[in-house]
XYZ file of C-alpha atoms in Angstrom:
677
model
C -7.948 -10.442 -18.382
C -9.270 -10.731 -14.415
C -12.104 -9.089 -15.639
C -12.970 -10.619 -18.766
C -15.717 -13.390 -18.697
C -16.147 -14.124 -22.216
C -14.931 -13.490 -25.246
C -15.875 -14.391 -28.801
C -15.737 -13.442 -32.897
C -18.768 -12.579 -35.180
C -18.728 -10.994 -38.746
C -15.248 -9.036 -37.961
C -16.054 -7.855 -35.120
C -15.234 -9.113 -30.881
C -17.419 -9.018 -28.488
C -16.959 -9.563 -25.404
C -18.699 -9.510 -21.650
C -16.765 -7.858 -18.603
C -17.477 -7.286 -14.980
C -15.652 -6.226 -11.968
C -15.175 -9.033 -9.039
C -17.987 -9.357 -6.764
C -16.094 -7.405 -3.759
C -15.108 -4.664 -5.800
C -18.777 -4.123 -7.010
C -20.332 -2.215 -4.278
C -17.526 1.077 -5.651
C -18.629 0.785 -9.528
C -21.260 3.891 -8.286
C -18.652 5.980 -7.339
C -17.597 6.715 -11.073
C -18.559 7.750 -14.640
C -16.653 4.192 -15.314
C -14.814 2.046 -13.048
C -11.001 2.346 -14.251
C -10.865 -1.491 -13.812
C -13.751 -1.827 -16.096
C -12.826 -0.203 -18.861
C -9.329 -1.621 -18.289
C -11.507 -5.108 -18.859
C -12.783 -3.936 -22.084
C -9.587 -2.477 -23.390
C -8.617 -5.647 -23.318
C -10.958 -7.342 -25.622
C -8.834 -5.359 -28.050
C -6.455 -8.321 -28.065
C -8.138 -10.783 -29.233
C -8.862 -9.028 -32.650
C -6.623 -10.957 -34.736
C -3.697 -11.327 -32.712
C -3.661 -15.415 -32.931
C -0.401 -15.203 -35.062
C 2.695 -16.686 -32.908
C 4.656 -13.306 -34.298
C 1.807 -10.604 -34.112
C 3.529 -7.313 -33.278
C 2.817 -5.839 -30.081
C 0.711 -2.449 -29.933
C -0.547 -0.437 -27.261
C -3.548 2.195 -27.108
C -2.021 5.509 -27.916
C -4.788 8.263 -28.872
C -8.382 7.922 -27.915
C -11.020 10.233 -29.739
C -14.911 10.501 -29.723
C -14.725 9.313 -26.162
C -18.712 9.922 -24.434
C -20.246 8.620 -21.366
C -23.596 8.013 -21.753
C -24.299 6.479 -18.132
C -22.429 5.752 -14.879
C -22.048 3.556 -12.083
C -22.080 0.037 -14.010
C -20.173 -2.864 -13.035
C -20.801 -5.035 -15.807
C -20.291 -4.694 -19.421
C -21.233 -5.852 -22.606
C -18.580 -5.108 -25.274
C -18.014 -4.848 -29.114
C -14.885 -4.067 -30.681
C -14.853 -3.119 -34.660
C -11.675 -2.531 -36.497
C -11.859 0.992 -38.757
C -8.418 1.149 -39.954
C -4.748 -0.150 -39.179
C -4.198 -0.396 -35.474
C -7.925 1.468 -34.813
C -10.893 0.598 -33.031
C -14.325 1.488 -32.124
C -15.549 0.225 -29.012
C -19.117 0.572 -27.746
C -20.139 -0.204 -24.469
C -23.382 -1.014 -23.106
C -24.887 -2.625 -19.577
C -26.565 -5.872 -19.068
C -29.470 -4.854 -20.316
C -28.057 -3.572 -23.694
C -28.584 0.128 -22.657
C -25.626 2.534 -23.737
C -22.738 3.097 -21.350
C -20.282 4.260 -23.171
C -18.606 4.500 -26.653
C -15.427 5.773 -28.124
C -14.951 6.645 -31.869
C -11.013 4.985 -32.487
C -8.829 3.833 -30.044
C -5.741 4.294 -32.005
C -2.792 1.760 -30.953
C 1.010 2.251 -31.740
C 4.035 -0.714 -31.631
C 6.250 -0.942 -28.936
C 9.156 -3.275 -28.494
C 10.061 -4.628 -25.102
C 13.182 -2.486 -24.783
C 10.522 0.538 -24.072
C 9.518 -1.431 -21.110
C 12.764 -0.767 -19.419
C 12.544 2.806 -18.776
C 9.117 3.189 -18.056
C 8.699 3.469 -14.501
C 11.842 6.163 -14.696
C 9.451 8.070 -17.015
C 6.634 8.333 -14.979
C 8.449 9.062 -11.944
C 10.226 11.981 -13.175
C 8.453 15.761 -13.320
C 9.808 18.963 -14.076
C 8.576 22.036 -13.510
C 6.657 23.810 -16.756
C 4.921 27.536 -17.083
C 2.209 27.723 -19.517
C 0.811 32.039 -20.332
C -2.229 32.419 -18.545
C -4.625 33.789 -20.606
C -5.926 37.156 -18.512
C -6.144 40.696 -19.290
C -6.716 44.114 -17.545
C -10.798 44.292 -17.251
C -10.515 48.085 -16.389
C -10.593 47.565 -12.633
C -8.103 47.978 -10.598
C -6.758 46.249 -7.254
C -4.098 48.188 -5.030
C -3.005 45.980 -2.220
C -2.218 48.545 0.338
C 1.665 47.810 0.939
C 3.957 46.152 4.078
C 7.720 46.560 4.516
C 8.274 44.825 7.575
C 5.900 43.266 11.090
C 5.376 46.781 12.725
C 3.651 47.989 9.630
C 1.050 45.090 9.810
C 0.641 45.476 14.198
C 0.228 49.408 13.037
C -2.592 48.528 10.358
C -4.138 46.048 12.438
C -4.828 49.012 14.988
C -6.879 51.154 12.029
C -10.908 51.030 11.820
C -12.555 48.111 10.613
C -14.141 49.932 7.885
C -10.482 50.994 6.613
C -8.907 48.080 6.534
C -8.151 46.645 3.205
C -8.845 43.506 1.082
C -5.579 42.905 0.310
C -1.834 43.646 1.723
C 1.438 43.647 -0.419
C 4.666 42.813 0.778
C 7.552 43.676 -2.060
C 10.504 42.027 -1.145
C 12.403 44.323 -4.058
C 15.779 43.079 -5.244
C 16.233 41.095 -8.104
C 19.058 39.093 -9.572
C 22.484 40.390 -8.688
C 21.000 42.957 -5.862
C 21.801 41.171 -3.221
C 24.789 42.202 -0.970
C 27.097 38.771 -2.001
C 27.996 38.089 1.129
C 27.535 34.495 1.097
C 24.582 33.344 2.511
C 23.600 36.374 4.233
C 20.685 37.395 1.516
C 18.767 34.665 2.102
C 18.630 34.774 5.677
C 17.289 38.174 5.217
C 14.925 38.138 3.353
C 13.063 34.748 4.228
C 13.402 36.272 7.717
C 11.775 39.314 6.603
C 9.170 37.245 4.855
C 8.381 35.289 7.715
C 8.087 37.757 10.378
C 5.649 39.999 8.182
C 3.386 36.806 7.495
C 3.609 35.708 11.051
C 2.540 38.853 12.199
C -0.429 38.877 9.669
C -1.397 35.824 10.478
C -1.941 36.451 14.278
C -4.131 38.870 13.565
C -7.502 38.572 13.994
C -8.566 41.910 12.421
C -6.878 40.790 9.168
C -8.296 37.470 9.032
C -10.302 37.942 5.883
C -7.303 39.750 3.836
C -4.961 38.635 1.535
C -1.109 38.774 1.158
C 0.206 39.220 -2.051
C 4.085 38.714 -2.289
C 6.134 40.057 -4.597
C 9.458 38.941 -5.671
C 11.982 39.098 -8.857
C 14.422 36.603 -9.951
C 12.882 33.333 -7.991
C 11.598 31.862 -10.843
C 13.022 30.876 -14.284
C 9.879 31.020 -16.498
C 12.469 30.465 -19.426
C 15.496 28.586 -19.358
C 17.288 32.273 -20.259
C 16.369 33.996 -17.269
C 18.292 35.024 -14.565
C 17.545 33.140 -10.836
C 18.520 34.635 -7.329
C 18.843 31.952 -5.007
C 18.268 33.689 -1.599
C 15.048 35.227 -3.458
C 13.667 31.674 -4.740
C 14.143 30.745 -1.305
C 11.234 32.850 -0.130
C 9.234 31.200 -3.046
C 9.761 27.495 -1.104
C 8.960 29.446 2.259
C 5.773 30.889 1.034
C 4.919 27.455 -0.718
C 4.631 25.962 2.513
C 2.929 29.141 4.168
C -0.176 29.030 1.023
C -0.571 24.943 2.148
C -1.359 26.061 5.653
C -3.381 28.931 4.845
C -5.317 27.760 1.281
C -6.684 30.725 -0.951
C -5.174 33.505 1.174
C -1.345 34.081 -0.131
C -0.481 35.022 -3.390
C 2.979 34.898 -4.944
C 4.148 36.549 -7.577
C 7.132 37.525 -9.785
C 7.641 39.874 -12.032
C 10.336 40.895 -14.443
C 9.977 45.382 -14.012
C 10.451 47.978 -10.839
C 6.419 48.249 -10.522
C 3.639 45.672 -9.430
C 1.396 45.142 -12.805
C -1.782 46.366 -11.194
C -3.553 46.101 -14.012
C -3.697 42.366 -14.059
C -3.745 41.783 -10.370
C -8.022 41.730 -9.877
C -7.805 38.450 -12.337
C -4.817 37.420 -10.464
C -6.731 37.460 -7.212
C -9.864 36.667 -8.150
C -8.113 33.305 -9.896
C -7.203 29.723 -8.012
C -3.999 29.895 -9.039
C -1.574 30.782 -6.029
C 2.257 31.103 -7.786
C 2.318 33.499 -11.001
C 5.248 35.376 -12.987
C 4.916 37.778 -15.414
C 7.210 38.487 -17.982
C 7.165 40.778 -20.930
C 3.657 42.018 -19.853
C 2.521 38.311 -19.853
C 1.081 36.176 -17.155
C 2.546 32.442 -16.446
C 1.530 29.705 -14.529
C 3.580 26.856 -13.602
C 3.130 23.186 -12.845
C 4.418 19.695 -13.150
C 5.272 18.446 -16.089
C 6.630 14.318 -16.844
C 10.232 14.560 -18.239
C 9.697 12.168 -21.380
C 13.223 13.254 -22.987
C 15.469 10.350 -21.035
C 18.687 9.255 -22.929
C 19.038 5.477 -23.029
C 19.990 3.534 -19.570
C 23.733 3.623 -18.652
C 25.039 5.871 -15.664
C 26.317 8.808 -16.543
C 27.656 11.705 -15.880
C 29.984 11.206 -12.667
C 33.521 10.315 -14.117
C 34.750 6.671 -12.579
C 38.076 8.009 -12.772
C 38.394 10.805 -10.420
C 37.151 11.148 -6.646
C 33.800 11.551 -5.595
C 32.686 13.436 -2.496
C 29.414 12.622 -1.020
C 28.172 14.967 2.092
C 26.375 13.227 4.154
C 28.121 10.232 3.274
C 27.482 8.120 6.246
C 23.464 9.352 6.264
C 21.126 6.399 5.121
C 20.982 8.577 1.735
C 24.845 8.797 1.324
C 25.765 5.221 2.302
C 23.031 4.112 -0.621
C 24.816 6.910 -2.624
C 28.569 5.839 -2.036
C 27.243 1.889 -2.587
C 25.837 2.839 -6.103
C 28.670 5.011 -7.199
C 30.788 1.992 -6.633
C 29.075 -1.124 -7.675
C 27.112 0.892 -10.887
C 29.426 4.076 -11.752
C 32.777 2.225 -11.311
C 33.783 4.426 -8.659
C 37.038 3.663 -7.310
C 37.868 6.712 -4.537
C 35.557 7.914 -2.380
C 35.580 10.641 0.401
C 32.118 10.377 3.143
C 31.908 13.381 4.900
C 29.358 13.694 7.921
C 29.168 15.585 11.234
C 30.069 12.700 12.828
C 32.295 11.108 10.495
C 34.081 7.886 11.510
C 31.911 8.125 14.732
C 28.400 7.930 12.880
C 26.074 4.484 13.327
C 27.626 1.772 10.868
C 30.183 4.472 9.661
C 33.086 1.195 9.597
C 30.829 -1.565 8.390
C 30.183 0.901 5.466
C 33.399 1.601 4.478
C 34.943 -2.281 5.057
C 31.693 -2.758 2.519
C 33.175 -0.453 0.263
C 36.919 -1.337 0.294
C 35.643 -4.828 -0.083
C 34.111 -3.876 -3.600
C 37.375 -2.322 -4.738
C 37.331 1.431 -3.358
C 39.723 3.850 -1.877
C 37.396 4.769 0.432
C 37.837 8.303 3.158
C 35.632 9.114 5.838
C 35.627 12.502 7.672
C 33.650 14.638 9.977
C 33.321 17.934 8.644
C 30.727 20.637 9.666
C 29.725 21.509 5.987
C 28.345 24.662 7.023
C 32.029 26.470 7.706
C 33.919 27.388 4.953
C 37.279 26.351 6.276
C 36.246 22.902 6.491
C 34.401 22.292 3.421
C 38.034 23.881 1.984
C 39.985 21.306 4.063
C 38.083 18.283 3.320
C 38.279 19.063 -0.722
C 41.896 19.268 -0.092
C 41.671 15.395 1.144
C 40.929 13.831 -2.496
C 44.089 11.698 -2.907
C 46.517 13.829 -5.453
C 46.834 11.144 -7.568
C 42.718 11.092 -8.048
C 41.501 14.642 -8.542
C 38.067 15.301 -7.107
C 35.906 14.620 -10.285
C 32.278 15.453 -8.968
C 30.516 16.246 -5.818
C 27.131 14.892 -4.219
C 25.659 17.041 -1.602
C 22.925 15.045 0.189
C 23.626 16.855 3.980
C 20.503 17.992 5.678
C 18.681 17.734 8.814
C 14.701 18.452 9.743
C 13.050 20.479 11.992
C 9.646 20.875 11.117
C 7.005 23.368 12.007
C 4.031 25.315 11.442
C 4.717 28.727 9.953
C 3.586 30.490 13.206
C 5.732 28.403 15.264
C 9.091 29.076 12.631
C 12.136 31.124 14.275
C 15.143 32.350 13.163
C 17.083 29.537 15.259
C 15.156 26.915 13.565
C 15.402 28.582 10.413
C 19.088 28.204 10.891
C 19.521 24.888 11.894
C 17.952 23.508 8.500
C 20.197 26.531 6.361
C 23.381 25.716 7.725
C 23.579 21.969 6.224
C 21.764 22.920 3.557
C 22.251 26.559 2.204
C 25.363 26.988 3.607
C 26.990 23.766 2.393
C 25.482 23.839 -0.787
C 27.262 27.615 -1.314
C 30.585 26.583 0.103
C 30.733 23.534 -2.350
C 30.254 26.020 -5.211
C 31.934 29.018 -4.244
C 35.200 26.106 -3.509
C 34.980 23.751 -6.699
C 33.614 26.188 -9.428
C 37.165 26.231 -11.075
C 37.813 22.457 -10.825
C 37.084 20.244 -14.069
C 34.131 18.864 -12.308
C 32.208 15.863 -13.723
C 28.916 16.535 -11.715
C 27.846 18.419 -8.978
C 24.654 17.035 -7.719
C 22.054 18.332 -4.675
C 19.819 16.226 -2.806
C 17.089 18.791 -2.739
C 13.513 18.154 -1.750
C 10.284 18.196 -3.843
C 9.098 20.274 -0.529
C 10.814 23.213 -2.309
C 8.884 22.915 -5.090
C 5.201 21.908 -3.756
C 5.322 23.927 -0.913
C 4.449 20.761 2.238
C 2.267 22.178 4.700
C 4.967 22.449 8.165
C 8.030 22.242 6.427
C 8.433 25.909 5.493
C 12.189 26.453 6.883
C 12.859 22.913 4.664
C 11.147 24.121 1.708
C 13.201 27.281 1.665
C 16.639 25.596 2.048
C 15.537 23.552 -1.067
C 14.114 25.721 -2.987
C 17.808 27.408 -2.587
C 19.519 24.327 -3.729
C 17.310 24.093 -6.999
C 17.819 27.993 -8.101
C 21.602 27.243 -7.285
C 22.128 24.548 -9.581
C 19.963 26.490 -12.392
C 22.745 29.248 -11.548
C 25.450 26.947 -12.335
C 24.232 25.841 -15.668
C 23.802 29.288 -16.775
C 27.181 29.925 -15.633
C 28.720 27.487 -17.288
C 29.223 24.895 -14.742
C 28.051 20.930 -14.289
C 25.158 21.012 -12.386
C 21.757 18.990 -11.489
C 18.997 19.109 -8.505
C 17.359 16.334 -7.473
C 13.756 17.779 -5.430
C 12.876 14.320 -4.090
C 9.877 12.978 -3.082
C 9.545 10.469 -0.211
C 12.156 7.634 0.772
C 11.594 4.221 2.000
C 13.833 3.909 5.010
C 14.073 1.756 7.580
C 12.358 3.614 11.098
C 14.587 5.534 13.064
C 17.054 6.043 10.033
C 17.383 9.324 7.811
C 14.995 11.611 7.866
C 12.209 10.400 6.697
C 12.804 7.159 8.180
C 11.550 9.035 11.320
C 8.341 9.722 9.960
C 5.717 8.269 11.995
C 2.507 6.029 10.704
C 0.121 9.079 11.081
C 2.808 11.284 9.072
C 3.271 8.053 6.198
C -0.769 7.728 6.019
C -1.122 11.514 5.318
C 2.162 11.629 2.457
C -0.008 8.805 1.336
C -3.181 10.353 1.133
C -1.726 13.651 -0.773
C -0.752 11.307 -3.430
C 2.972 10.344 -2.510
C 4.214 7.093 -2.203
C 7.982 5.833 -0.903
C 10.962 5.424 -3.536
C 12.918 2.193 -2.383
C 16.608 2.823 -2.773
C 16.656 1.357 -6.379
C 14.128 2.661 -7.696
C 16.075 5.976 -6.154
C 19.136 4.887 -8.047
C 17.328 4.159 -11.127
C 16.074 7.668 -10.985
C 19.731 9.568 -9.627
C 21.532 8.062 -13.162
C 18.576 9.072 -15.292
C 18.483 12.226 -13.564
C 22.251 12.672 -15.051
C 21.388 12.085 -18.290
C 19.018 14.462 -18.444
C 19.356 18.258 -19.768
C 17.366 19.382 -16.858
C 18.998 21.989 -14.075
C 16.318 20.950 -11.640
C 14.115 17.891 -11.557
C 11.595 15.997 -9.119
C 12.474 11.812 -8.564
C 8.822 11.361 -6.868
C 6.404 8.315 -7.210
C 3.351 10.130 -7.519
C 0.249 7.900 -7.079
C -1.888 9.800 -10.041
C -5.124 7.608 -8.865
C -5.205 8.845 -5.508
C -4.458 12.886 -6.221
C -7.264 12.002 -9.338
C -9.319 10.772 -6.250
C -8.508 13.700 -4.186
C -9.277 15.725 -7.162
C -13.058 14.500 -7.111
C -13.649 14.621 -3.417
C -11.867 18.801 -3.421
C -8.954 21.111 -4.792
C -5.783 19.691 -5.573
C -2.523 22.165 -5.082
C -3.013 24.009 -8.151
C 1.300 22.431 -9.575
C -0.396 18.937 -10.192
C -3.666 20.310 -12.174
C -1.966 18.776 -15.040
C -1.249 15.262 -13.544
C -4.702 15.496 -11.646
C -7.383 18.018 -13.321
C -10.056 18.661 -11.211
C -12.771 16.604 -11.663
C -16.430 17.168 -13.380
C -19.081 15.476 -10.766
C -22.914 15.200 -11.773
C -24.631 17.460 -9.907
C -25.998 16.417 -6.493
C -27.479 17.613 -3.224
C -24.537 18.358 -0.699
C -24.498 15.134 2.272
C -24.283 15.924 5.646
C -21.082 14.040 5.379
C -19.571 16.834 3.267
C -21.609 20.157 5.104
C -22.376 19.986 8.166
C -24.592 23.337 8.323
C -27.703 21.264 7.153
C -28.019 19.290 10.135
C -27.324 22.169 12.690
C -30.548 23.913 11.231
C -33.355 23.612 13.762
C -31.427 21.844 15.896
C -31.372 22.438 19.863
C -28.956 23.930 20.854
C -27.890 20.543 23.082
C -27.798 18.688 19.962
C -25.953 20.743 17.818
C -23.316 20.241 20.066
C -23.278 16.446 20.347
C -23.565 16.796 15.859
C -20.535 19.642 15.845
C -18.404 16.840 18.949
C -19.128 13.750 16.361
C -18.307 15.964 13.535
C -14.993 16.697 14.946
C -14.326 13.544 16.497
C -14.167 11.087 12.728
C -12.017 14.298 11.396
C -9.877 14.016 14.330
C -9.836 9.871 14.227
C -9.223 10.460 9.815
C -6.437 12.493 10.011
C -4.927 10.287 12.992
C -5.929 7.461 10.928
C -8.130 5.120 13.587
C -11.020 3.389 12.192
C -13.513 4.658 15.268
C -14.279 8.067 16.179
C -15.676 7.374 19.338
C -12.993 5.599 20.960
C -11.001 9.588 20.724
C -11.939 11.298 24.448
C -13.217 14.546 23.625
C -12.141 15.909 26.916
C -8.252 15.121 26.624
C -5.325 17.302 25.093
C -4.861 16.543 21.418
C -1.117 16.243 22.074
C -2.537 13.149 24.250
C -4.421 11.441 21.501
C -1.388 12.200 19.436
C -2.340 15.221 17.446
C 1.134 17.069 15.866
C 1.642 20.555 14.522
C 0.882 19.320 10.667
C -1.883 17.171 11.752
C -3.427 20.455 13.679
C -3.331 22.125 10.501
C -5.097 19.361 8.427
C -7.704 18.926 10.872
C -8.736 22.678 10.690
C -8.486 22.460 6.686
C -11.113 19.533 7.129
C -13.207 21.441 9.849
C -13.404 24.361 7.699
C -14.796 22.410 4.669
C -17.345 20.829 6.624
C -18.668 24.064 7.874
C -17.446 26.556 5.194
C -16.087 29.044 7.540
C -12.735 30.817 7.303
C -10.634 29.579 10.349
C -7.534 31.282 11.418
C -4.137 29.322 11.488
C -4.321 29.271 15.073
C -7.933 28.272 15.811
C -7.358 24.453 16.149
C -4.227 25.010 18.417
C -6.645 27.923 21.101
C -9.273 25.046 21.778
C -6.919 22.170 22.510
C -9.289 19.378 23.103
C -12.112 18.425 20.707
C -14.688 19.219 23.068
C -13.429 22.922 23.501
C -13.013 22.331 19.256
C -16.704 21.477 19.065
C -17.966 24.747 21.148
C -16.276 27.070 19.309
C -17.239 25.975 16.374
C -20.940 26.296 16.998
C -20.160 29.832 18.260
C -18.674 30.853 15.154
C -21.612 29.130 13.006
C -23.860 30.970 15.002
C -21.550 34.671 14.582
C -21.601 33.679 10.866
C -25.221 33.065 10.760
C -26.012 36.315 12.573
C -23.692 38.452 9.949
C -25.439 36.984 6.797
C -29.200 37.825 8.426
C -30.465 40.951 7.137
C -29.402 43.880 9.209
C -26.607 41.557 11.016
C -29.016 40.401 13.048
C -30.095 36.823 13.972
C -34.174 36.758 12.967
């Protein structure tokens, strides 16, 4: 009750005075009602008739008739009056007595202490849900110009500007069961073709104002019974990253028919949704929602009576899983496979630790991308303790923006993730497994910028789990968020401070090993084929929503904020400061802005410390930071900047000068007759 200053009862009501701590009052103006102040006001409900030692524990469950009358309060006077069983009415006023907010009723419900044991799990376990998007044909039509390959794009770019289309479409054809069936060749062919087309499209300046429609079939399951093709699903992962790097330019559409529903395209292209599906002529959009029905606590899903295979078993995550299986699930026979096997750093110590805990352990060097090696690996389970479960944690990172990806970089990530999972799936399908667990990544769902190859590989894993479930086989894909790992260990352990800050700004906090294994157990008890165990900082997401757009997938968790109308500040849009300024002053204003935004991306406190004539690589800006810097500059200038904009002007001063040229060009284009007045 740190915000409660005084509380008393009078004539059946509770009155209180609440206030923000002095150091936080300066932030009150940025909120309709500061959340800490509202929290303090809610605490006063506890003073109403709760003096009995055995009073039932209740917590707020539903709010009705909520109204905000004034914003920016730093202190409140509160009146709480009962209006029914476990129901209260709240009236909030400022220190002068003027109304600030009111709540017609706060309905509370009883809770038991046992319910708090799974609260953290329930709030960190998400899944993809689909809902109908109410759009109908409006009589207009849009006919995107179809392109099949990169050569089509290059030919199109040479046509007269007046003939250039507003939209292009890449129809990847196929559908579930239409591939070659040749192992993982389909995923390489489809993602490779999509990558080449998008790279060619982004490289053509004449197409910079166009949009791209990418059409798939069988990439996603809107309904549980929908069949999916993991190879096509990988395209959605790849294109999700492309969308993050090129906001507003790419629309993903999965359909259940041969032809594109052109009658719905105008509304689809005009909306702010980036990923849509059409089923039976109805349009659906997807979003993240909490997994709320997690069975009672206790490990489940991994049979302790057999041998469990953990790929990537000597890596940071594999070792955490191995220890957990032995200590919590009671597994007594483990095969840990990794590229270096017994020669991996810490392998001997891990084996000794697990043996001491009572397990029989075999550490094996194995390239899981090789089918023969995987077949031999599966034969290594002791005959008296046959294989009972598989946990596939193997994976590598090779991050880079979409324009920098190559077939070799795609393949490097696909081999341990995609090939390994496919071989394990095929070679164990006739075994009586209790669990088949795939360690995926939220990147496959959320589409992280700079991780197109990794997102594609993990989207494949998520779809493979769905496909196995449809075939009556056990499977769950865990699309993890960020893990908290020691520097230099594991994949996320190699992230630098700037990378960590970027993810934190994006609303993702790292999971500790203990939290991760709690979610691992919860995921095994769900009926979902794919879950996202991820620690989302919803406060950071809502702050992001108040400042600008959040990914549509997160709109249900962090709805776009309704803000009071106000003048756009110089801090947000720089064009107002440039009007009427001489050229030298314009360049200084733009350079200051570029330095400010680069400092924010780098996490520096002082923009002036950044040398404007030093190359980006020397001040610490990597390719992912460059993408973020471009997006920030586009927002501050209201310009549409191509993906290569920052790369093509690799110092802050060069960038500022080019921004001035672009703004002058945009100003001239907007003037009557296309000429500057």
